[in-house]
CSV table of C-alpha atoms in Angstrom, one decimal:
chain,number,residue,atom,x,y,z
A,920,UNK,CA,141.0,104.3,126.9
A,921,UNK,CA,137.7,104.7,126.0
A,922,UNK,CA,135.2,104.1,129.7
A,923,UNK,CA,131.7,102.4,129.7
A,924,UNK,CA,128.8,104.9,131.2
A,925,UNK,CA,127.9,104.3,134.8
A,926,UNK,CA,124.0,102.9,134.7
A,927,UNK,CA,123.3,104.8,137.5
A,928,UNK,CA,124.1,108.5,135.5
A,929,UNK,CA,123.6,107.1,131.8
A,930,UNK,CA,119.9,107.1,130.2
A,931,UNK,CA,118.8,103.5,130.5
A,932,UNK,CA,118.0,103.3,126.7
A,933,UNK,CA,120.4,105.4,124.1
A,934,UNK,CA,120.1,105.1,120.2
A,935,UNK,CA,121.8,107.0,118.1
A,936,UNK,CA,121.8,107.4,114.5
A,937,UNK,CA,120.8,103.9,114.2
A,938,UNK,CA,120.0,102.2,110.8
A,939,UNK,CA,118.7,98.9,109.8
A,940,UNK,CA,117.9,97.1,106.6
A,941,UNK,CA,116.5,94.0,105.3
A,942,UNK,CA,116.8,93.4,101.8
A,943,UNK,CA,115.6,96.3,99.9
A,944,UNK,CA,113.3,97.1,102.8
A,945,UNK,CA,114.6,100.2,105.5
A,946,UNK,CA,113.3,99.1,108.5
A,947,UNK,CA,115.4,102.2,110.4
A,948,UNK,CA,116.5,104.9,108.8
A,949,UNK,CA,118.7,106.8,111.7
A,950,UNK,CA,116.7,106.3,115.1
A,951,UNK,CA,117.7,108.7,117.6
A,952,UNK,CA,116.1,107.5,121.2
A,953,UNK,CA,117.0,108.8,124.8
A,954,UNK,CA,115.1,107.1,127.7
A,955,UNK,CA,116.0,108.3,131.2
A,956,UNK,CA,116.3,105.8,134.1
A,957,UNK,CA,113.1,104.6,135.9
A,958,UNK,CA,110.6,106.1,133.2
A,959,UNK,CA,107.9,104.4,130.8
A,960,UNK,CA,108.6,105.3,126.9
A,961,UNK,CA,106.2,104.8,124.9
A,962,UNK,CA,107.0,104.2,121.0
A,963,UNK,CA,104.2,105.2,119.0
A,964,UNK,CA,104.0,104.6,114.9
A,965,UNK,CA,102.2,103.1,112.2
A,966,UNK,CA,102.5,99.0,111.0
A,967,UNK,CA,105.7,98.8,109.2
A,968,UNK,CA,107.0,102.1,111.1
A,969,UNK,CA,110.0,100.3,112.8
A,970,UNK,CA,109.1,100.0,115.9
A,971,UNK,CA,109.5,96.3,116.8
A,972,UNK,CA,112.8,96.2,114.5
A,973,UNK,CA,113.9,99.0,117.2
A,974,UNK,CA,113.2,97.2,120.1
A,975,UNK,CA,114.9,93.7,118.3
A,976,UNK,CA,117.8,96.0,118.1
A,977,UNK,CA,117.8,96.9,121.8
A,978,UNK,CA,117.4,93.3,122.9
A,979,UNK,CA,120.1,92.0,120.7
A,980,UNK,CA,118.2,90.1,118.5
A,981,UNK,CA,119.7,91.7,115.5
A,982,UNK,CA,122.4,93.9,114.9
A,983,UNK,CA,122.2,97.6,113.4
A,984,UNK,CA,123.9,98.4,110.1
A,985,UNK,CA,125.1,102.1,111.4
A,986,UNK,CA,124.8,103.8,114.5
A,987,UNK,CA,124.8,102.8,117.7
A,988,UNK,CA,122.7,101.7,120.8
A,989,UNK,CA,123.1,101.2,124.4
A,990,UNK,CA,120.6,99.6,127.4
A,991,UNK,CA,121.9,100.2,131.0
A,992,UNK,CA,125.4,101.3,129.6
A,993,UNK,CA,126.5,98.6,127.9
A,994,UNK,CA,126.6,98.6,124.0
A,995,UNK,CA,124.1,96.4,122.3
A,996,UNK,CA,127.1,94.7,119.6
A,997,UNK,CA,130.1,94.9,121.9
A,998,UNK,CA,128.3,94.0,125.2
A,999,UNK,CA,125.5,91.8,123.9
A,1000,UNK,CA,125.7,89.5,127.3
A,1001,UNK,CA,125.5,92.3,129.5
A,1002,UNK,CA,122.5,93.8,127.4
A,1003,UNK,CA,120.6,90.6,128.0
A,1004,UNK,CA,121.3,90.8,131.9
A,1005,UNK,CA,119.7,93.8,132.2
A,1006,UNK,CA,116.6,92.9,130.1
A,1007,UNK,CA,113.3,91.7,130.2
A,1008,UNK,CA,111.2,91.4,127.1
A,1009,UNK,CA,107.9,90.4,126.4
A,1010,UNK,CA,106.5,90.0,122.9
A,1011,UNK,CA,103.4,90.2,121.0
A,1012,UNK,CA,102.4,86.6,121.6
A,1013,UNK,CA,103.1,85.0,124.7
A,1014,UNK,CA,106.1,82.6,125.0
A,1015,UNK,CA,104.8,80.0,127.4
A,1016,UNK,CA,104.7,76.4,128.0
A,1017,UNK,CA,100.8,75.5,127.7
A,1018,UNK,CA,101.3,71.8,128.9
A,1019,UNK,CA,102.3,72.6,132.1
A,1020,UNK,CA,101.6,75.1,135.3
A,1021,UNK,CA,102.3,78.9,135.2
A,1022,UNK,CA,104.1,78.2,138.8
A,1023,UNK,CA,106.3,75.6,136.3
A,1024,UNK,CA,106.7,78.1,133.6
A,1025,UNK,CA,107.9,80.6,135.9
A,1026,UNK,CA,110.7,78.0,137.7
A,1027,UNK,CA,111.6,77.4,133.6
A,1028,UNK,CA,112.5,80.4,132.8
A,1029,UNK,CA,114.3,81.0,136.6
A,1030,UNK,CA,116.3,78.0,135.6
A,1031,UNK,CA,116.7,79.1,132.2
A,1032,UNK,CA,118.7,82.4,133.8
A,1033,UNK,CA,120.7,80.0,136.1
A,1034,UNK,CA,118.9,81.2,139.1
A,1035,UNK,CA,119.2,77.8,140.9
A,1036,UNK,CA,116.0,76.0,141.6
A,1037,UNK,CA,115.8,77.3,145.0
A,1038,UNK,CA,116.1,80.9,144.0
A,1039,UNK,CA,113.5,79.5,140.5
A,1040,UNK,CA,110.7,78.6,143.2
A,1041,UNK,CA,111.0,81.4,145.7
A,1042,UNK,CA,111.0,83.8,142.7
A,1043,UNK,CA,108.0,82.2,140.9
A,1044,UNK,CA,106.0,82.1,143.9
A,1045,UNK,CA,107.1,85.9,144.3
A,1046,UNK,CA,105.7,86.8,141.1
A,1047,UNK,CA,102.1,84.9,141.0
A,1048,UNK,CA,101.6,86.5,144.5
A,1049,UNK,CA,102.6,90.0,143.6
A,1050,UNK,CA,100.7,90.2,140.2
A,1051,UNK,CA,98.0,88.5,141.2
A,1052,UNK,CA,98.1,84.9,139.8
A,1053,UNK,CA,99.3,83.3,143.4
A,1054,UNK,CA,95.5,81.0,143.1
A,1055,UNK,CA,96.2,79.6,139.1
A,1056,UNK,CA,99.6,79.1,139.2
A,1057,UNK,CA,98.9,75.2,139.8
A,1058,UNK,CA,96.5,75.4,136.5
A,1059,UNK,CA,97.7,74.1,133.4
A,1060,UNK,CA,98.2,77.4,131.3
A,1061,UNK,CA,96.0,76.1,128.4
A,1062,UNK,CA,93.3,76.7,131.0
A,1063,UNK,CA,94.2,80.9,131.1
A,1064,UNK,CA,92.1,83.4,129.8
A,1065,UNK,CA,94.1,85.3,127.1
A,1066,UNK,CA,95.0,88.4,129.8
A,1067,UNK,CA,96.0,85.7,132.4
A,1068,UNK,CA,98.8,84.5,129.6
A,1069,UNK,CA,99.7,87.7,129.1
A,1070,UNK,CA,100.1,89.1,132.5
A,1071,UNK,CA,102.2,85.4,133.0
A,1072,UNK,CA,104.0,86.5,129.8
A,1073,UNK,CA,105.1,89.8,131.4
A,1074,UNK,CA,105.9,88.9,134.6
A,1075,UNK,CA,108.1,86.0,132.9
A,1076,UNK,CA,110.6,88.2,131.9
A,1077,UNK,CA,110.4,89.9,135.5
A,1078,UNK,CA,112.2,86.7,137.0
A,1079,UNK,CA,115.7,88.1,136.7
A,1080,UNK,CA,114.5,91.5,138.3
A,1081,UNK,CA,116.2,93.7,134.9
A,1082,UNK,CA,116.3,97.2,135.4
A,1083,UNK,CA,115.2,97.4,131.8
A,1084,UNK,CA,111.4,95.7,130.2
A,1085,UNK,CA,110.7,95.7,126.3
A,1086,UNK,CA,107.0,95.7,125.8
A,1087,UNK,CA,106.3,94.9,122.3
A,1088,UNK,CA,102.2,95.7,122.0
A,1089,UNK,CA,101.6,93.5,125.3
A,1090,UNK,CA,98.3,94.3,124.9
A,1091,UNK,CA,97.0,92.8,121.7
A,1092,UNK,CA,93.9,91.3,121.0
A,1093,UNK,CA,92.8,91.7,125.0
A,1094,UNK,CA,89.6,92.8,125.9
A,1095,UNK,CA,89.4,96.2,128.1
A,1096,UNK,CA,89.5,94.4,131.3
A,1097,UNK,CA,92.5,92.3,130.6
A,1098,UNK,CA,94.4,95.7,129.0
A,1099,UNK,CA,93.5,97.3,132.4
A,1100,UNK,CA,95.2,94.2,134.2
A,1101,UNK,CA,98.4,94.8,132.2
A,1102,UNK,CA,98.0,98.4,132.9
A,1103,UNK,CA,98.1,98.3,136.2
A,1104,UNK,CA,101.5,95.8,136.2
A,1105,UNK,CA,103.2,98.2,134.0
A,1106,UNK,CA,102.3,101.4,136.4
A,1107,UNK,CA,103.6,99.3,139.5
A,1108,UNK,CA,106.8,98.0,137.7
A,1109,UNK,CA,107.8,102.1,136.9
A,1110,UNK,CA,106.6,102.6,140.2
A,1111,UNK,CA,109.2,100.4,141.5
A,1112,UNK,CA,112.0,101.9,139.4
A,1113,UNK,CA,111.9,99.8,136.3
A,1114,UNK,CA,112.4,101.4,132.8
A,1115,UNK,CA,109.7,100.2,130.2
A,1116,UNK,CA,110.0,100.9,126.6
A,1117,UNK,CA,106.2,100.5,125.1
A,1118,UNK,CA,105.4,99.6,121.7
A,1119,UNK,CA,101.7,100.0,121.1
A,1120,UNK,CA,98.9,100.2,118.4
A,1121,UNK,CA,96.6,101.8,121.2
A,1122,UNK,CA,97.3,105.3,121.7
A,1123,UNK,CA,95.1,105.1,125.0
A,1124,UNK,CA,97.3,103.1,126.3
A,1125,UNK,CA,100.3,105.3,125.3
A,1126,UNK,CA,98.7,108.0,126.9
A,1127,UNK,CA,97.9,106.6,130.2
A,1128,UNK,CA,101.3,105.1,131.3
A,1129,UNK,CA,103.9,107.0,129.0
A,1130,UNK,CA,106.2,109.7,130.6
A,1131,UNK,CA,107.2,110.1,126.9
A,1132,UNK,CA,106.3,109.6,123.9
A,1133,UNK,CA,108.3,109.1,120.5
A,1134,UNK,CA,106.4,108.8,117.1
A,1135,UNK,CA,108.4,106.9,114.5
A,1136,UNK,CA,107.1,107.0,110.9
A,1137,UNK,CA,109.7,105.3,108.0
A,1138,UNK,CA,112.2,104.3,110.2
A,1139,UNK,CA,113.0,107.8,112.1
A,1140,UNK,CA,111.4,109.4,114.8
A,1141,UNK,CA,109.2,112.7,113.9
A,1142,UNK,CA,107.9,114.3,117.0
A,1143,UNK,CA,108.9,113.4,120.6
A,1144,UNK,CA,108.0,114.8,124.3
A,1145,UNK,CA,105.4,114.0,127.0
A,1146,UNK,CA,101.9,113.3,126.1
A,1147,UNK,CA,100.7,116.8,126.8
A,1148,UNK,CA,103.2,119.1,125.2
A,1149,UNK,CA,102.3,116.7,122.1
A,1150,UNK,CA,98.5,117.3,122.2
A,1151,UNK,CA,99.0,120.8,122.5
A,1152,UNK,CA,101.4,121.5,119.9
A,1153,UNK,CA,98.6,120.8,117.2
A,1154,UNK,CA,94.9,122.1,118.7
A,1155,UNK,CA,92.0,120.6,120.0
A,1156,UNK,CA,88.6,120.1,117.8
A,1157,UNK,CA,85.7,121.3,117.7
A,1158,UNK,CA,82.1,119.9,116.0
A,1159,UNK,CA,78.7,121.1,115.0
A,1160,UNK,CA,75.6,118.5,114.0
A,1161,UNK,CA,72.8,120.4,112.6
A,1162,UNK,CA,69.3,120.1,111.8
A,1163,UNK,CA,69.4,121.8,108.4
A,1164,UNK,CA,72.2,120.2,105.9
A,1165,UNK,CA,71.6,123.5,103.4
A,1166,UNK,CA,73.5,125.0,106.2
A,1167,UNK,CA,76.4,122.9,106.4
A,1168,UNK,CA,78.6,125.7,104.1
A,1169,UNK,CA,77.8,128.9,106.7
A,1170,UNK,CA,78.8,126.3,109.6
A,1171,UNK,CA,81.9,125.2,108.1
A,1172,UNK,CA,83.1,129.2,107.7
A,1173,UNK,CA,82.1,130.3,111.1
A,1174,UNK,CA,83.7,127.3,112.8
A,1175,UNK,CA,86.9,127.8,110.9
A,1176,UNK,CA,87.3,131.5,111.6
A,1177,UNK,CA,86.7,130.4,115.2
A,1178,UNK,CA,89.2,127.6,115.5
A,1179,UNK,CA,92.1,129.8,113.9
A,1180,UNK,CA,91.5,129.0,110.2
A,1181,UNK,CA,91.6,125.1,110.2
A,1182,UNK,CA,89.9,123.6,107.3
A,1183,UNK,CA,86.6,122.6,107.9
A,1184,UNK,CA,85.8,118.6,107.5
A,1185,UNK,CA,82.0,118.2,106.2
A,1186,UNK,CA,80.1,115.4,106.6
A,1187,UNK,CA,76.9,115.7,104.4
A,1188,UNK,CA,75.3,112.3,105.7
A,1189,UNK,CA,75.6,112.8,109.0
A,1190,UNK,CA,74.9,116.4,109.3
A,1191,UNK,CA,78.3,117.6,110.8
A,1192,UNK,CA,80.9,120.0,110.5
A,1193,UNK,CA,84.5,119.6,112.0
A,1194,UNK,CA,87.5,121.5,112.3
A,1195,UNK,CA,90.7,121.1,114.1
A,1196,UNK,CA,91.8,124.1,116.3
A,1197,UNK,CA,94.9,125.7,115.6
A,1198,UNK,CA,97.0,125.2,118.6
A,1199,UNK,CA,96.8,127.1,121.4
A,1200,UNK,CA,93.2,128.7,120.3
A,1201,UNK,CA,90.7,128.1,122.4
A,1202,UNK,CA,87.4,127.9,121.6
A,1203,UNK,CA,84.8,128.3,124.1
A,1204,UNK,CA,81.6,126.7,123.5
A,1205,UNK,CA,79.3,129.4,125.2
A,1206,UNK,CA,80.8,132.1,122.6
A,1207,UNK,CA,80.7,129.3,119.5
A,1208,UNK,CA,76.8,129.0,120.5
A,1209,UNK,CA,76.1,132.5,120.3
A,1210,UNK,CA,78.0,132.9,117.5
A,1211,UNK,CA,76.0,129.8,115.2
A,1212,UNK,CA,72.7,131.5,116.6
A,1213,UNK,CA,73.8,135.1,115.4
A,1214,UNK,CA,73.8,133.8,111.9
A,1215,UNK,CA,70.9,132.0,112.3
A,1216,UNK,CA,72.6,128.4,112.3
A,1217,UNK,CA,70.4,125.6,114.3
A,1218,UNK,CA,72.5,123.3,116.0
A,1219,UNK,CA,71.6,119.8,117.4
A,1220,UNK,CA,74.7,119.4,119.3
A,1221,UNK,CA,77.7,121.5,119.7
A,1222,UNK,CA,81.1,120.2,121.0
A,1223,UNK,CA,84.6,121.2,122.1
A,1224,UNK,CA,87.1,118.6,122.6
A,1225,UNK,CA,90.8,118.4,124.0
A,1226,UNK,CA,93.0,117.0,121.1
A,1227,UNK,CA,93.8,113.3,121.6
A,1228,UNK,CA,96.5,111.1,121.0
A,1229,UNK,CA,94.8,109.8,118.4
A,1230,UNK,CA,95.0,113.8,117.1
A,1231,UNK,CA,98.7,114.1,117.4
A,1232,UNK,CA,99.2,110.5,115.5
A,1233,UNK,CA,96.3,111.2,112.2
A,1234,UNK,CA,98.4,114.4,112.2
A,1235,UNK,CA,101.8,114.0,112.0
A,1236,UNK,CA,101.7,110.8,110.2
A,1237,UNK,CA,99.2,112.2,107.8
A,1238,UNK,CA,101.6,115.1,107.0
A,1239,UNK,CA,104.7,113.1,106.4
A,1240,UNK,CA,102.4,110.8,103.9
A,1241,UNK,CA,101.2,114.4,102.2
A,1242,UNK,CA,104.6,115.7,101.9
A,1243,UNK,CA,106.0,112.0,100.5
A,1244,UNK,CA,102.9,112.1,97.9
A,1245,UNK,CA,103.4,115.8,97.2
A,1246,UNK,CA,107.2,114.9,96.7
A,1247,UNK,CA,105.9,112.5,94.2
A,1248,UNK,CA,104.3,114.1,92.1
A,1249,UNK,CA,106.5,116.8,91.9
A,1250,UNK,CA,109.2,114.1,90.8
């Protein structure tokens, strides 16, 4: 007889070989994902990569065609009700009633989740205080700023104190200050032991919040690891801006050699040469400046930059696109 895995000893989220098709569109093509309990996992990928579909499968909103998925030890198909009791979900758009107050919205969510009138009132007051919305709690939601609405939507997903939280691009369209407020809320949740699966278009957001990152493209995971390890795997970037555009070709040769043989990108309009360094290649700024001086190249600006998640994202997805293009030409 099969036995349900214990949530205490199992990963909070597991997907194995999950496939999902909508008509002719293959949204997920064998996605594998493991998220340990109490961590933040950032799900990154281009538009249409399958991020939102993955969240919908995990939240039991759509069933996978193939493969298995478990949340908090429960199978998303065979134990969908148990999964729903274990999760909170905040989508890309706030699911709030703008004609009532923030406090009334939270009480309504509590009643919908069968907390009872008294516990719903208590929980609404607790969450408004905890996330800095107590003073705005009795105002109509239509008077809230965009950041306040997103924060209220986030805490509405916490009314039942779920151990697992799905955030699908929670800061889309927000200004920097509001985005920082959401980030602070997510950090607080993670520190309290909540497992968070975060999909986002903002790579800085994933870099700041995620313990582990999964890059998804064409419905499958193409890279997994902590942000630091993913960045170290692709190398950094070296760039120079020249006084004389006629020296661009010579500067490209110097940078390419020093960066471990990387291909130099020349921008004639900006008079710049940029090259990605090979993984593990450490280009020292003083050494680079000396090499340019030795061959008579006059640089107006020289920069050595550590790799970012933007570099990881562009490198991985560009490589995948290049491979697809090459296969298409070969066919």
